[in-house]
Short mmCIF file of C-alpha atoms in Angstrom, two decimals:
data_model
loop_
_atom_site.label_atom_id
_atom_site.label_comp_id
_atom_site.label_asym_id
_atom_site.label_seq_id
_atom_site.Cartn_x
_atom_site.Cartn_y
_atom_site.Cartn_z
CA MET A 1 109.39 74.16 75.00
CA LYS A 2 107.04 71.23 74.36
CA LEU A 3 103.75 71.37 76.19
CA LYS A 4 103.54 67.60 76.42
CA ASN A 5 106.66 67.61 78.59
CA LEU A 6 105.13 69.00 81.79
CA ASN A 7 108.54 68.97 83.45
CA ASP A 8 109.31 72.09 81.40
CA PHE A 9 106.81 74.00 83.55
CA GLU A 10 106.91 75.08 87.17
CA ALA A 11 103.24 74.77 88.01
CA VAL A 12 99.89 73.38 86.95
CA ILE A 13 96.37 74.65 87.64
CA PHE A 14 93.44 72.25 87.38
CA ASP A 15 89.78 73.03 87.01
CA PHE A 16 87.56 70.61 88.97
CA ASP A 17 84.17 69.72 87.49
CA GLY A 18 84.44 68.10 84.07
CA THR A 19 88.23 68.37 84.13
CA LEU A 20 89.42 66.31 87.09
CA VAL A 21 86.17 64.58 88.01
CA ASP A 22 83.15 63.25 86.12
CA SER A 23 80.51 65.41 87.75
CA LEU A 24 78.71 67.37 85.05
CA SER A 25 75.84 64.89 84.75
CA LEU A 26 75.05 65.62 88.40
CA TRP A 27 74.34 69.24 87.58
CA LYS A 28 71.88 68.21 84.90
CA ASP A 29 70.06 66.12 87.50
CA VAL A 30 70.06 69.04 89.93
CA ASP A 31 68.65 71.35 87.26
CA VAL A 32 65.86 68.91 86.40
CA ALA A 33 64.86 68.55 90.05
CA PHE A 34 64.95 72.28 90.73
CA PHE A 35 62.96 73.42 87.72
CA LYS A 36 60.44 70.63 88.38
CA GLU A 37 59.55 72.41 91.61
CA PHE A 38 58.32 75.31 89.47
CA ASN A 39 56.51 73.01 87.00
CA MET A 40 59.12 73.74 84.36
CA GLU A 41 61.50 71.75 82.24
CA VAL A 42 65.14 72.78 82.12
CA PRO A 43 65.36 75.64 79.56
CA GLU A 44 67.20 74.94 76.34
CA ASN A 45 70.89 75.96 76.48
CA TYR A 46 70.64 76.61 80.24
CA ASP A 47 73.84 74.67 80.91
CA LYS A 48 75.76 76.78 78.41
CA GLU A 49 74.37 80.03 79.83
CA ILE A 50 75.68 79.25 83.30
CA ALA A 51 78.83 77.24 82.52
CA HIS A 52 81.31 80.03 83.32
CA LEU A 53 79.43 81.59 86.28
CA ASN A 54 79.99 81.04 89.99
CA PHE A 55 77.19 79.76 92.21
CA ASN A 56 75.94 83.15 93.36
CA GLU A 57 75.88 84.43 89.78
CA ILE A 58 73.99 81.33 88.63
CA ALA A 59 71.33 81.80 91.31
CA ASP A 60 70.79 85.47 90.48
CA PHE A 61 70.78 84.79 86.74
CA THR A 62 68.30 81.91 87.01
CA ILE A 63 65.79 83.77 89.16
CA LYS A 64 65.92 86.93 87.07
CA LYS A 65 65.82 85.36 83.62
CA TYR A 66 63.12 82.80 84.33
CA LYS A 67 61.13 85.00 86.72
CA LEU A 68 61.04 82.44 89.51
CA ASN A 69 59.19 83.24 92.70
CA THR A 70 61.98 82.28 95.06
CA THR A 71 65.20 83.59 96.56
CA SER A 72 68.80 82.99 95.69
CA GLU A 73 69.30 81.63 99.21
CA TYR A 74 66.69 78.93 98.63
CA LEU A 75 68.13 78.03 95.24
CA LEU A 76 71.65 77.74 96.62
CA LYS A 77 70.47 75.57 99.53
CA PHE A 78 68.55 73.30 97.14
CA TRP A 79 71.64 72.75 94.99
CA HIS A 80 73.80 72.18 98.03
CA ASP A 81 71.51 69.64 99.70
CA PHE A 82 70.95 67.75 96.46
CA SER A 83 74.60 67.49 95.48
CA ILE A 84 76.61 67.11 98.68
CA GLU A 85 75.82 63.40 99.02
CA GLU A 86 76.96 62.74 95.44
CA TYR A 87 80.21 64.66 95.83
CA SER A 88 80.96 63.00 99.15
CA HIS A 89 80.46 59.42 98.01
CA ASN A 90 79.76 58.82 94.34
CA ILE A 91 81.59 61.22 92.01
CA LYS A 92 84.90 59.82 90.82
CA CYS A 93 88.07 61.10 89.17
CA LYS A 94 88.42 60.91 85.42
CA PRO A 95 90.56 57.97 84.28
CA PHE A 96 94.29 58.45 84.95
CA ALA A 97 93.77 61.85 86.64
CA LYS A 98 95.12 60.55 89.94
CA GLU A 99 98.12 59.01 88.18
CA LEU A 100 98.93 62.33 86.51
CA LEU A 101 98.67 64.20 89.81
CA LYS A 102 101.07 61.71 91.39
CA TYR A 103 103.48 62.06 88.47
CA LEU A 104 103.47 65.85 88.79
CA LYS A 105 103.94 65.70 92.55
CA ASP A 106 106.78 63.20 92.25
CA ASN A 107 108.49 65.57 89.80
CA SER A 108 108.16 68.62 92.10
CA VAL A 109 105.63 70.44 89.88
CA LYS A 110 103.44 72.74 91.97
CA ILE A 111 99.72 72.01 91.70
CA SER A 112 96.70 74.20 92.38
CA LEU A 113 92.98 73.69 92.05
CA ALA A 114 90.96 76.62 90.65
CA THR A 115 87.24 75.96 90.70
CA THR A 116 83.85 77.65 90.60
CA ASN A 117 82.59 74.93 92.93
CA LYS A 118 82.17 75.38 96.67
CA LYS A 119 84.63 74.05 99.23
CA GLU A 120 81.97 72.03 101.04
CA LEU A 121 81.38 70.14 97.80
CA PHE A 122 84.82 69.77 96.23
CA MET A 123 86.73 68.96 99.44
CA PRO A 124 84.72 65.80 100.30
CA CYS A 125 85.14 64.68 96.70
CA LEU A 126 88.91 65.22 96.77
CA LEU A 127 89.11 63.31 100.06
CA ASN A 128 86.88 60.46 98.87
CA ASN A 129 89.06 60.04 95.76
CA GLY A 130 92.29 60.25 97.74
CA ILE A 131 93.72 63.21 95.80
CA ASP A 132 93.45 66.12 98.25
CA SER A 133 97.09 65.87 99.34
CA TYR A 134 98.41 66.41 95.81
CA PHE A 135 97.33 70.06 95.75
CA ASP A 136 99.52 72.80 97.14
CA TYR A 137 96.61 75.25 96.99
CA LYS A 138 92.85 74.98 96.46
CA LEU A 139 91.18 78.17 95.20
CA ASN A 140 87.49 78.90 94.82
CA VAL A 141 86.29 81.84 92.70
CA ASN A 142 83.77 82.91 95.35
CA ASP A 143 86.57 83.53 97.85
CA TYR A 144 88.14 85.99 95.41
CA ASN A 145 84.91 87.69 94.27
CA THR A 146 85.49 86.66 90.68
CA SER A 147 84.51 84.15 87.99
CA LYS A 148 86.32 82.52 85.11
CA LYS A 149 85.23 85.28 82.78
CA GLU A 150 88.39 87.00 84.04
CA PRO A 151 91.81 85.52 84.85
CA LYS A 152 91.97 86.59 88.50
CA ILE A 153 91.65 83.08 89.95
CA TYR A 154 94.52 81.78 87.78
CA LEU A 155 96.72 84.77 88.59
CA GLU A 156 96.06 84.36 92.30
CA ALA A 157 97.13 80.73 92.05
CA CYS A 158 100.34 81.84 90.36
CA LYS A 159 101.07 84.25 93.19
CA LEU A 160 100.60 81.53 95.77
CA MET A 161 102.84 79.14 93.85
CA ASN A 162 105.41 81.89 93.22
CA THR A 163 105.40 81.38 89.46
CA THR A 164 104.26 83.15 86.28
CA PRO A 165 101.57 82.46 83.65
CA THR A 166 104.14 81.58 80.97
CA LYS A 167 105.55 78.86 83.26
CA THR A 168 102.14 77.51 84.25
CA VAL A 169 99.76 75.08 82.52
CA VAL A 170 95.99 75.39 83.00
CA PHE A 171 93.73 72.37 82.52
CA GLU A 172 90.13 73.22 81.59
CA ASP A 173 87.20 71.54 79.83
CA ILE A 174 85.01 74.57 79.00
CA LEU A 175 85.62 77.05 76.19
CA GLU A 176 85.28 80.38 78.00
CA PRO A 177 87.77 79.61 80.80
CA ILE A 178 90.17 78.29 78.16
CA LEU A 179 89.94 81.60 76.30
CA THR A 180 90.34 83.52 79.55
CA ALA A 181 93.50 81.64 80.51
CA LYS A 182 94.98 81.98 77.01
CA LYS A 183 94.47 85.76 77.04
CA ALA A 184 96.40 85.88 80.32
CA ASN A 185 99.39 84.10 78.69
CA PHE A 186 98.91 80.69 80.25
CA GLN A 187 99.55 77.49 78.35
CA VAL A 188 96.24 75.62 78.27
CA VAL A 189 95.37 71.94 77.98
CA GLY A 190 91.79 71.28 76.91
CA VAL A 191 90.29 68.16 78.48
CA TYR A 192 87.56 66.17 76.75
CA ASP A 193 84.21 65.96 78.49
CA LYS A 194 81.13 64.53 76.79
CA HIS A 195 78.96 67.35 78.14
CA ASN A 196 80.86 69.96 76.11
CA LEU A 197 80.59 68.39 72.67
CA SER A 198 78.76 71.41 71.21
CA HIS A 199 81.92 73.50 71.65
CA LEU A 200 84.42 70.73 70.97
CA LYS A 201 85.87 72.14 67.74
CA ASP A 202 86.31 75.62 69.24
CA ILE A 203 87.89 74.12 72.36
CA GLN A 204 90.35 72.11 70.27
CA LYS A 205 91.32 75.21 68.26
CA SER A 206 91.67 77.48 71.28
CA CYS A 207 93.96 75.47 73.55
CA ASP A 208 97.63 74.60 73.14
CA LEU A 209 96.97 70.90 73.54
CA PHE A 210 93.76 68.89 73.61
CA ILE A 211 93.55 65.48 75.30
CA ASN A 212 90.82 62.87 75.37
CA SER A 213 92.35 61.18 78.40
CA TYR A 214 95.11 61.89 80.90
CA ASP A 215 96.98 58.76 79.89
CA GLU A 216 98.01 60.64 76.73
CA LEU A 217 100.30 62.73 78.92
CA LEU A 218 101.56 59.80 80.94
CA ASN A 219 102.50 57.69 77.92
CA LYS A 220 104.46 60.33 75.97
#
């Protein structure tokens, strides 16, 4: 079974931020604006500390670690208000992502989205990019009381698609979710994103296939 031939698999699960869409620079801008309110610069390695957490976990972690005089509710609202305009109008798909989704759909491969992002952010982005209809299911870790430190979100997607991990490919751009999916017996494609260069070698070693662009799958 060759991973590059996606027709050998029954289903595909895509991460969202950094995998399907170029959005990770937005979160750096959000972080800068938020910490500025507390007369702070963004702490070193903050992005790596929170990369695998869901929104509620990020809020609790940030307030506790950096001893901020605020509430998680305020932090979550700040992120939401800052980012919703960008997701609704400006954030775009990675090159050839839409073409790959169409190819999979045309070949009857089931497709799910599994994201740590919130529905009110990722849904407008999917709609604005014209790719919402390609997904059979759209799962958010918060709805399942989990994170990508454990494989629950991927396993739930499998249940919905009536398939198994060994017949499912997971697309991710971050090391920890890649390791999580591999441990749960999924085949994993690592997707290049410039914001994850510090872990690039480990990502390349940990996944079954690493791609710099989706056209690599369309042309082979």
